Amino acid sequence: MHFAKRLEKIPPYLFAELNRKQNELVTQGVDIINLAVGDPDQPTPNDILQAMHGAIDDASTHNYPPYQGTQEFREAAAKWMEHRFGVTQLNPNTEIVCSIGSKEAIHNTFLAFVEAGDYTLIPDPGYPVYRTATLFAGGEPYMMPLNAENSFLPDLNTIPEAVARRAKLLWINYPNNPTGAIATLEFFEELVAFCKQYDILLCHDHAYSEMAYDGYKPPSVLQVPDAKDVAIEFHSLSKSCNMTGWRVGFVAGNSIGIQGLTQVKSNVDSGIFKAIQRAAIAAYRTSPAELASVVSIYQNRRDIIVQGLQSLGWKITPPKATLYIWVPVPPGYSSTEFVTLLLDKCGILVPPGNGYGAAGEGFFRIALTVPDQRMHEAIRRLKDAGIRYEGVGVRG
Ligand SMILES: *Cc1c(COP(=O)(O)O)cnc(C)c1O
């Protein structure tokens, strides 16, 4: 038996070797601090659970749901976009579709718009699905490097004219995984203008729209006037409401983008359990106070890690958003060498930056998804092992 060629093009799982090592250490009884997973460790807020309890006992939720989501769900999503971002006049019938979390919607958007010979413009480092979905669709990924010099924003001026002309999709994700970077509304305006010029569908993955700190409120790309001419935005309750297991979100914006995505989806899946959609409606009505208490837990952990690393010589500033801290490896180390050292010497598991793309070399990512005392413990282990940014006493 042979896999299809398209599957052979998908790169092997980059963290395989690291996982093998982790399992080996666990077998030896080593207490591993896992700072690798972007999966919230807190429970889903209670109002949402209550809505789910009620909905599941109502037999009218038990049959096939509408492909694009229930009318009530799409109206609640439109209302939330208005309350949260001031984005008015989203038509729930043509400009919003319910999604199974956002991963499938991201993948399926490529199937709807990309074919052989097309480019996709993709952030590097970035969420791996943008690249693999391009390959599944037979397109060619053009990587846009995000680095400290460009504040982890793609530099549109460096994209060759010939590539821009053949590009179908441009992907961005702010607040950004894995770099923790944020973007301004002015930058979104530039992107909208660029995508209009080259007739590109601008896709904004807004998975971390609510995971922001110090009072910062990330904007929506749909706040840019006329953004709807070229842009769609992917929202998910996974991170904001501790609902990664529930698989629910929505995509909003340009009606052709929504139509193409819905057409693929209606041939692939059969919608989201209506009880989950009802629980999601409760989530879109969840009080900002309840969300703030979720976010303050992460903000506190962020401060523990940032201050801890600063005390060990790292010159880093606290990210304004996301569940991640993007940390440079000490001079003289590759990303893989340094994360292997952290695992061997400290029992700390973190992904190497190059796992998110070649431009992520020189960094590693810390996820804020373990309790405070484990964060403190991680910093203590670094200190005890003599690991500092300058690398003093580490080598040899
Ligand atoms: C977590 C994440 C997602 C999607 O998660 P879902 O659970 O599928 O909604 C999408 N993009 C980025 C960048 C993420 O980190």
Tab-separated table of C-alpha atoms and ligand atoms in Angstrom:
chain	number	residue	atom	x	y	z
A	1	MET	CA	0.000	0.000	0.000
A	2	HIS	CA	1.256	3.511	-0.791
A	3	PHE	CA	0.234	6.867	0.535
A	4	ALA	CA	-0.993	9.434	-1.948
A	5	LYS	CA	1.734	11.771	-3.226
A	6	ARG	CA	0.063	14.666	-1.446
A	7	LEU	CA	0.632	12.965	1.892
A	8	GLU	CA	4.272	12.294	1.084
A	9	LYS	CA	4.742	16.038	0.588
A	10	ILE	CA	3.679	16.775	4.146
A	11	PRO	CA	6.791	17.191	6.309
A	12	PRO	CA	7.406	14.703	9.139
A	13	TYR	CA	6.467	15.756	12.636
A	14	LEU	CA	9.339	17.965	13.711
A	15	PHE	CA	9.076	17.334	17.411
A	16	ALA	CA	9.273	13.549	17.027
A	17	GLU	CA	12.853	13.281	18.335
A	18	LEU	CA	12.109	15.587	21.274
A	19	ASN	CA	9.030	13.535	22.172
A	20	ARG	CA	11.059	10.333	22.049
A	21	LYS	CA	13.537	11.851	24.509
A	22	GLN	CA	10.729	13.071	26.741
A	23	ASN	CA	9.178	9.600	26.915
A	24	GLU	CA	12.564	8.119	27.727
A	25	LEU	CA	13.055	10.562	30.618
A	26	VAL	CA	9.524	9.995	31.917
A	27	THR	CA	10.206	6.243	31.957
A	28	GLN	CA	13.318	6.981	34.055
A	29	GLY	CA	11.083	8.811	36.529
A	30	VAL	CA	12.192	12.356	35.644
A	31	ASP	CA	9.619	15.024	36.585
A	32	ILE	CA	9.182	16.892	33.282
A	33	ILE	CA	7.830	20.447	33.264
A	34	ASN	CA	5.964	20.609	29.964
A	35	LEU	CA	5.988	24.198	28.694
A	36	ALA	CA	5.302	23.070	25.136
A	37	VAL	CA	1.555	22.777	24.732
A	38	GLY	CA	-0.712	25.635	23.704
A	39	ASP	CA	-3.679	24.084	25.455
A	40	PRO	CA	-5.287	26.018	28.346
A	41	ASP	CA	-5.184	24.147	31.679
A	42	GLN	CA	-8.226	25.935	33.178
A	43	PRO	CA	-11.851	24.707	32.950
A	44	THR	CA	-14.479	26.189	30.616
A	45	PRO	CA	-16.404	29.020	32.365
A	46	ASN	CA	-19.510	27.944	34.240
A	47	ASP	CA	-22.164	29.876	32.241
A	48	ILE	CA	-21.074	27.965	29.149
A	49	LEU	CA	-21.251	24.616	30.945
A	50	GLN	CA	-24.767	25.437	32.197
A	51	ALA	CA	-25.914	26.308	28.668
A	52	MET	CA	-24.507	22.991	27.444
A	53	HIS	CA	-26.290	21.024	30.185
A	54	GLY	CA	-29.609	22.567	29.148
A	55	ALA	CA	-29.026	22.170	25.424
A	56	ILE	CA	-28.051	18.528	25.526
A	57	ASP	CA	-31.348	17.547	27.194
A	58	ASP	CA	-33.308	19.287	24.434
A	59	ALA	CA	-33.946	16.678	21.730
A	60	SER	CA	-34.199	19.355	19.033
A	61	THR	CA	-30.396	19.695	19.231
A	62	HIS	CA	-29.831	16.040	18.350
A	63	ASN	CA	-30.290	15.932	14.584
A	64	TYR	CA	-28.064	17.251	11.770
A	65	PRO	CA	-27.235	20.921	12.197
A	66	PRO	CA	-27.278	23.382	9.262
A	67	TYR	CA	-23.914	23.375	7.413
A	68	GLN	CA	-23.234	27.054	7.934
A	69	GLY	CA	-24.302	27.018	11.607
A	70	THR	CA	-27.670	27.799	13.181
A	71	GLN	CA	-29.260	31.186	12.543
A	72	GLU	CA	-29.016	31.938	16.288
A	73	PHE	CA	-25.309	31.097	16.354
A	74	ARG	CA	-24.479	33.276	13.345
A	75	GLU	CA	-26.521	36.165	14.761
A	76	ALA	CA	-24.753	35.841	18.133
A	77	ALA	CA	-21.369	35.842	16.374
A	78	ALA	CA	-22.318	38.964	14.387
A	79	LYS	CA	-23.452	40.689	17.598
A	80	TRP	CA	-20.212	39.769	19.343
A	81	MET	CA	-18.168	41.227	16.466
A	82	GLU	CA	-20.164	44.432	16.905
A	83	HIS	CA	-19.778	44.610	20.708
A	84	ARG	CA	-16.171	43.579	20.772
A	85	PHE	CA	-14.718	45.348	17.717
A	86	GLY	CA	-17.396	47.808	16.599
A	87	VAL	CA	-17.650	45.838	13.351
A	88	THR	CA	-21.257	46.435	12.311
A	89	GLN	CA	-23.249	45.208	9.336
A	90	LEU	CA	-21.886	41.700	9.119
A	91	ASN	CA	-24.662	39.773	7.392
A	92	PRO	CA	-25.166	36.541	9.400
A	93	ASN	CA	-26.507	34.796	6.279
A	94	THR	CA	-23.708	35.524	3.835
A	95	GLU	CA	-20.735	36.784	5.832
A	96	ILE	CA	-20.481	34.332	8.742
A	97	VAL	CA	-20.006	30.572	8.884
A	98	CYS	CA	-19.693	28.380	11.969
A	99	SER	CA	-16.465	26.343	12.091
A	100	ILE	CA	-15.180	23.265	13.948
A	101	GLY	CA	-12.692	25.264	15.956
A	102	SER	CA	-10.592	27.101	13.405
A	103	LYS	CA	-8.040	24.519	12.283
A	104	GLU	CA	-10.347	22.831	9.760
A	105	ALA	CA	-11.635	26.172	8.484
A	106	ILE	CA	-8.075	27.344	7.935
A	107	HIS	CA	-7.234	24.141	6.033
A	108	ASN	CA	-10.464	24.179	4.006
A	109	THR	CA	-9.969	27.789	2.932
A	110	PHE	CA	-6.860	26.662	1.034
A	111	LEU	CA	-8.862	23.927	-0.698
A	112	ALA	CA	-11.431	26.516	-1.757
A	113	PHE	CA	-9.003	29.066	-3.245
A	114	VAL	CA	-5.603	27.549	-4.047
A	115	GLU	CA	-4.594	25.360	-6.983
A	116	ALA	CA	-1.410	24.246	-8.747
A	117	GLY	CA	0.743	27.220	-9.718
A	118	ASP	CA	-0.744	29.514	-7.067
A	119	TYR	CA	1.280	31.054	-4.290
A	120	THR	CA	0.175	31.506	-0.715
A	121	LEU	CA	1.851	34.148	1.429
A	122	ILE	CA	2.594	32.614	4.813
A	123	PRO	CA	4.233	33.876	7.999
A	124	ASP	CA	7.503	32.180	9.048
A	125	PRO	CA	7.523	31.219	11.894
A	126	GLY	CA	3.820	30.426	11.960
A	127	TYR	CA	1.012	28.001	12.682
A	128	PRO	CA	2.020	24.884	10.678
A	129	VAL	CA	-1.416	24.432	9.047
A	130	TYR	CA	-0.916	27.391	6.645
A	131	ARG	CA	1.981	25.597	5.011
A	132	THR	CA	0.672	22.033	5.057
A	133	ALA	CA	-2.726	23.117	3.699
A	134	THR	CA	-0.957	24.939	0.847
A	135	LEU	CA	0.811	21.674	-0.016
A	136	PHE	CA	-2.430	19.670	0.252
A	137	ALA	CA	-4.028	22.112	-2.198
A	138	GLY	CA	-1.077	21.776	-4.595
A	139	GLY	CA	0.015	25.397	-4.193
A	140	GLU	CA	3.379	26.875	-3.381
A	141	PRO	CA	4.039	28.504	-0.021
A	142	TYR	CA	5.977	31.788	-0.105
A	143	MET	CA	7.328	32.320	3.387
A	144	MET	CA	7.241	35.836	4.847
A	145	PRO	CA	9.935	35.981	7.554
A	146	LEU	CA	8.936	37.442	10.920
A	147	ASN	CA	11.930	38.574	12.934
A	148	ALA	CA	12.899	40.986	15.664
A	149	GLU	CA	14.127	43.558	13.119
A	150	ASN	CA	10.663	43.850	11.530
A	151	SER	CA	8.830	43.593	14.891
A	152	PHE	CA	7.611	40.164	13.744
A	153	LEU	CA	5.442	41.740	11.027
A	154	PRO	CA	5.758	40.676	7.369
A	155	ASP	CA	7.588	43.214	5.204
A	156	LEU	CA	5.311	43.563	2.172
A	157	ASN	CA	8.010	45.433	0.230
A	158	THR	CA	10.175	42.328	0.061
A	159	ILE	CA	7.509	40.196	-1.648
A	160	PRO	CA	8.475	39.945	-5.337
A	161	GLU	CA	5.941	41.422	-7.758
A	162	ALA	CA	5.739	38.112	-9.675
A	163	VAL	CA	4.878	36.247	-6.465
A	164	ALA	CA	2.262	38.796	-5.378
A	165	ARG	CA	0.551	38.550	-8.776
A	166	ARG	CA	0.211	34.777	-8.496
A	167	ALA	CA	-0.736	34.774	-4.796
A	168	LYS	CA	-4.269	33.759	-3.811
A	169	LEU	CA	-4.147	34.008	-0.024
A	170	LEU	CA	-2.161	36.074	2.479
A	171	TRP	CA	-2.181	34.767	6.064
A	172	ILE	CA	-1.586	36.744	9.216
A	173	ASN	CA	-2.154	35.968	12.885
A	174	TYR	CA	-2.039	38.831	15.449
A	175	PRO	CA	-1.711	38.447	18.373
A	176	ASN	CA	0.816	35.992	16.980
A	177	ASN	CA	1.625	32.387	17.713
A	178	PRO	CA	4.514	31.676	18.277
A	179	THR	CA	6.150	35.122	18.604
A	180	GLY	CA	3.612	36.839	20.901
A	181	ALA	CA	3.787	39.894	18.605
A	182	ILE	CA	0.854	42.231	18.046
A	183	ALA	CA	-0.160	44.383	15.064
A	184	THR	CA	-1.773	47.794	14.842
A	185	LEU	CA	-4.867	48.758	12.873
A	186	GLU	CA	-2.562	50.851	10.657
A	187	PHE	CA	-0.654	47.723	9.714
A	188	PHE	CA	-3.940	45.983	8.905
A	189	GLU	CA	-4.762	48.954	6.613
A	190	GLU	CA	-1.513	48.361	4.710
A	191	LEU	CA	-2.355	44.687	4.329
A	192	VAL	CA	-5.860	45.436	3.056
A	193	ALA	CA	-4.445	47.874	0.477
A	194	PHE	CA	-1.836	45.330	-0.638
A	195	CYS	CA	-4.418	42.557	-0.997
A	196	LYS	CA	-6.754	44.864	-2.941
A	197	GLN	CA	-3.930	45.775	-5.309
A	198	TYR	CA	-3.154	42.123	-6.105
A	199	ASP	CA	-6.648	40.620	-5.693
A	200	ILE	CA	-5.596	38.404	-2.774
A	201	LEU	CA	-7.914	37.042	-0.068
A	202	LEU	CA	-6.524	38.342	3.239
A	203	CYS	CA	-6.981	35.718	5.960
A	204	HIS	CA	-6.599	36.794	9.571
A	205	ASP	CA	-6.291	33.982	12.102
A	206	HIS	CA	-7.541	35.692	15.275
A	207	ALA	CA	-7.254	32.741	17.673
A	208	TYR	CA	-5.804	34.989	20.423
A	209	SER	CA	-8.095	38.017	20.070
A	210	GLU	CA	-9.089	37.831	23.764
A	211	MET	CA	-5.787	36.660	25.245
A	212	ALA	CA	-4.300	40.106	25.866
A	213	TYR	CA	-2.699	41.765	28.868
A	214	ASP	CA	-2.173	45.125	30.561
A	215	GLY	CA	-5.515	46.396	29.212
A	216	TYR	CA	-4.540	45.893	25.555
A	217	LYS	CA	-7.453	45.084	23.180
A	218	PRO	CA	-6.331	43.492	19.895
A	219	PRO	CA	-8.146	44.961	16.866
A	220	SER	CA	-10.025	43.060	14.152
A	221	VAL	CA	-8.851	43.374	10.563
A	222	LEU	CA	-12.529	43.976	9.724
A	223	GLN	CA	-12.288	47.337	11.511
A	224	VAL	CA	-10.401	48.627	8.462
A	225	PRO	CA	-12.909	50.437	6.211
A	226	ASP	CA	-13.743	48.240	3.183
A	227	ALA	CA	-11.745	45.318	4.622
A	228	LYS	CA	-14.718	43.147	3.716
A	229	ASP	CA	-13.773	43.612	0.039
A	230	VAL	CA	-10.779	41.320	0.587
A	231	ALA	CA	-10.628	39.946	4.131
A	232	ILE	CA	-11.974	37.106	6.240
A	233	GLU	CA	-11.217	36.573	9.899
A	234	PHE	CA	-11.046	33.286	11.839
A	235	HIS	CA	-12.367	33.293	15.408
A	236	SER	CA	-12.270	30.409	17.850
A	237	LEU	CA	-13.462	29.880	21.411
A	238	SER	CA	-10.627	27.391	21.981
A	239	LYS	CA	-8.167	29.698	23.710
A	240	SER	CA	-10.370	32.551	24.937
A	241	CYS	CA	-12.865	30.363	26.834
A	242	ASN	CA	-10.713	27.312	27.626
A	243	MET	CA	-12.691	25.342	25.034
A	244	THR	CA	-10.037	23.607	22.922
A	245	GLY	CA	-11.886	20.288	23.236
A	246	TRP	CA	-15.273	21.677	22.172
A	247	ARG	CA	-14.243	22.524	18.601
A	248	VAL	CA	-16.233	25.646	17.834
A	249	GLY	CA	-15.601	29.020	16.248
A	250	PHE	CA	-16.611	31.049	13.216
A	251	VAL	CA	-15.251	32.782	10.152
A	252	ALA	CA	-16.507	36.261	9.209
A	253	GLY	CA	-15.996	38.753	6.404
A	254	ASN	CA	-15.838	38.735	2.604
A	255	SER	CA	-18.877	36.891	1.236
A	256	ILE	CA	-16.960	35.121	-1.548
A	257	GLY	CA	-14.444	33.876	1.018
A	258	ILE	CA	-17.291	32.617	3.206
A	259	GLN	CA	-19.089	31.069	0.234
A	260	GLY	CA	-16.006	29.170	-0.957
A	261	LEU	CA	-15.226	27.897	2.521
A	262	THR	CA	-18.854	26.857	3.122
A	263	GLN	CA	-18.917	24.987	-0.182
A	264	VAL	CA	-15.875	22.916	0.792
A	265	LYS	CA	-17.195	22.335	4.315
A	266	SER	CA	-20.625	21.212	3.153
A	267	ASN	CA	-18.873	18.446	1.191
A	268	VAL	CA	-16.552	17.448	4.026
A	269	ASP	CA	-18.310	17.795	7.397
A	270	SER	CA	-21.884	17.994	8.581
A	271	GLY	CA	-21.708	20.931	10.934
A	272	ILE	CA	-21.321	21.381	14.682
A	273	PHE	CA	-23.528	19.673	17.273
A	274	LYS	CA	-26.344	22.180	17.892
A	275	ALA	CA	-25.940	21.863	21.667
A	276	ILE	CA	-22.341	23.059	21.306
A	277	GLN	CA	-23.510	25.954	19.168
A	278	ARG	CA	-25.911	26.919	21.971
A	279	ALA	CA	-23.111	26.745	24.511
A	280	ALA	CA	-21.036	28.917	22.164
A	281	ILE	CA	-23.827	31.495	22.052
A	282	ALA	CA	-23.565	31.638	25.858
A	283	ALA	CA	-19.803	32.114	25.438
A	284	TYR	CA	-20.339	35.135	23.177
A	285	ARG	CA	-22.474	36.582	25.961
A	286	THR	CA	-20.012	35.680	28.741
A	287	SER	CA	-19.304	38.704	30.892
A	288	PRO	CA	-16.012	40.453	30.243
A	289	ALA	CA	-15.346	40.090	33.998
A	290	GLU	CA	-15.328	36.306	33.775
A	291	LEU	CA	-12.990	36.393	30.765
A	292	ALA	CA	-10.753	38.868	32.571
A	293	SER	CA	-10.255	36.390	35.401
A	294	VAL	CA	-9.159	33.747	32.856
A	295	VAL	CA	-6.715	36.190	31.295
A	296	SER	CA	-5.274	37.458	34.588
A	297	ILE	CA	-4.049	33.928	35.373
A	298	TYR	CA	-1.942	33.949	32.199
A	299	GLN	CA	-0.767	37.519	32.767
A	300	ASN	CA	0.562	36.495	36.168
A	301	ARG	CA	2.399	33.483	34.703
A	302	ARG	CA	3.826	35.668	31.954
A	303	ASP	CA	5.294	37.950	34.602
A	304	ILE	CA	6.831	35.033	36.520
A	305	ILE	CA	8.592	33.751	33.391
A	306	VAL	CA	9.666	37.132	32.023
A	307	GLN	CA	11.054	38.311	35.372
A	308	GLY	CA	12.722	34.951	35.923
A	309	LEU	CA	14.430	35.031	32.526
A	310	GLN	CA	15.435	38.659	33.009
A	311	SER	CA	17.117	37.692	36.291
A	312	LEU	CA	19.119	35.142	34.270
A	313	GLY	CA	20.377	37.723	31.792
A	314	TRP	CA	17.701	37.543	29.072
A	315	LYS	CA	16.775	40.937	27.655
A	316	ILE	CA	13.113	40.329	26.886
A	317	THR	CA	9.992	42.435	27.250
A	318	PRO	CA	6.675	40.965	28.379
A	319	PRO	CA	4.408	40.166	25.402
A	320	LYS	CA	1.100	42.085	25.300
A	321	ALA	CA	-0.882	39.017	24.266
A	322	THR	CA	-1.077	35.254	23.530
A	323	LEU	CA	-0.224	32.249	25.679
A	324	TYR	CA	3.418	32.312	24.573
A	325	ILE	CA	6.787	33.846	25.216
A	326	TRP	CA	9.222	33.781	22.306
A	327	VAL	CA	12.675	33.587	23.776
A	328	PRO	CA	16.070	33.900	22.039
A	329	VAL	CA	18.492	31.024	22.687
A	330	PRO	CA	21.841	31.973	24.242
A	331	PRO	CA	24.618	32.864	21.770
A	332	GLY	CA	26.452	29.838	20.414
A	333	TYR	CA	23.463	27.498	20.456
A	334	SER	CA	21.033	26.408	17.765
A	335	SER	CA	17.379	26.164	18.784
A	336	THR	CA	17.522	22.366	18.761
A	337	GLU	CA	20.759	22.257	20.790
A	338	PHE	CA	19.349	24.561	23.442
A	339	VAL	CA	15.958	22.863	23.869
A	340	THR	CA	17.762	19.496	24.093
A	341	LEU	CA	19.955	20.962	26.837
A	342	LEU	CA	16.874	22.230	28.702
A	343	LEU	CA	15.322	18.774	28.545
A	344	ASP	CA	18.516	16.916	29.578
A	345	LYS	CA	19.736	19.289	32.304
A	346	CYS	CA	16.461	20.709	33.668
A	347	GLY	CA	13.669	18.357	32.623
A	348	ILE	CA	11.962	21.284	30.869
A	349	LEU	CA	10.171	20.581	27.582
A	350	VAL	CA	9.859	23.481	25.113
A	351	PRO	CA	9.589	23.462	21.308
A	352	PRO	CA	12.509	24.811	19.239
A	353	GLY	CA	11.666	27.946	17.220
A	354	ASN	CA	12.602	26.323	13.908
A	355	GLY	CA	9.716	23.882	14.480
A	356	TYR	CA	7.487	26.780	13.371
A	357	GLY	CA	9.546	27.619	10.276
A	358	ALA	CA	13.143	28.269	9.301
A	359	ALA	CA	12.975	31.909	10.434
A	360	GLY	CA	12.199	30.698	13.955
A	361	GLU	CA	15.790	29.433	14.297
A	362	GLY	CA	17.491	31.087	17.255
A	363	PHE	CA	14.360	31.028	19.441
A	364	PHE	CA	12.284	28.706	21.570
A	365	ARG	CA	8.705	29.049	22.767
A	366	ILE	CA	7.381	28.923	26.317
A	367	ALA	CA	3.640	28.252	26.777
A	368	LEU	CA	1.925	29.741	29.820
A	369	THR	CA	-0.254	26.685	30.367
A	370	VAL	CA	1.064	25.311	33.669
A	371	PRO	CA	0.392	26.580	37.236
A	372	ASP	CA	2.466	29.350	38.850
A	373	GLN	CA	4.477	27.040	41.108
A	374	ARG	CA	5.634	25.002	38.098
A	375	MET	CA	6.726	28.242	36.417
A	376	HIS	CA	8.732	29.180	39.508
A	377	GLU	CA	10.150	25.665	39.593
A	378	ALA	CA	11.230	25.936	35.927
A	379	ILE	CA	13.125	29.160	36.626
A	380	ARG	CA	14.711	27.601	39.706
A	381	ARG	CA	15.920	24.623	37.647
A	382	LEU	CA	17.533	26.954	35.093
A	383	LYS	CA	19.276	28.822	37.901
A	384	ASP	CA	20.484	25.607	39.586
A	385	ALA	CA	21.847	24.301	36.268
A	386	GLY	CA	23.807	27.546	35.774
A	387	ILE	CA	21.927	28.368	32.565
A	388	ARG	CA	21.967	32.069	31.738
A	389	TYR	CA	21.460	33.992	28.527
A	390	GLU	CA	25.176	34.670	28.323
A	391	GLY	CA	25.570	30.909	28.507
A	392	VAL	CA	28.001	31.125	31.447
A	393	GLY	CA	28.960	27.697	32.678
A	394	VAL	CA	26.617	25.879	30.340
A	395	ARG	CA	28.874	24.413	27.727
A	396	GLY	CA	31.081	21.401	28.142
B	1	LIG	C1	-4.684	27.278	18.602
B	1	LIG	C2	-4.573	27.943	17.269
B	1	LIG	C3	-5.557	27.813	16.278
B	1	LIG	C4	-6.757	26.976	16.265
B	1	LIG	O1	-7.196	26.290	17.215
B	1	LIG	P1	-8.634	25.650	17.134
B	1	LIG	O2	-8.711	24.905	18.396
B	1	LIG	O3	-8.696	24.801	15.907
B	1	LIG	O4	-9.594	26.792	17.040
B	1	LIG	C5	-5.412	28.515	15.106
B	1	LIG	N1	-4.377	29.303	14.891
B	1	LIG	C6	-3.419	29.453	15.795
B	1	LIG	C7	-2.305	30.357	15.485
B	1	LIG	C8	-3.477	28.776	17.010
B	1	LIG	O5	-2.485	28.925	17.887
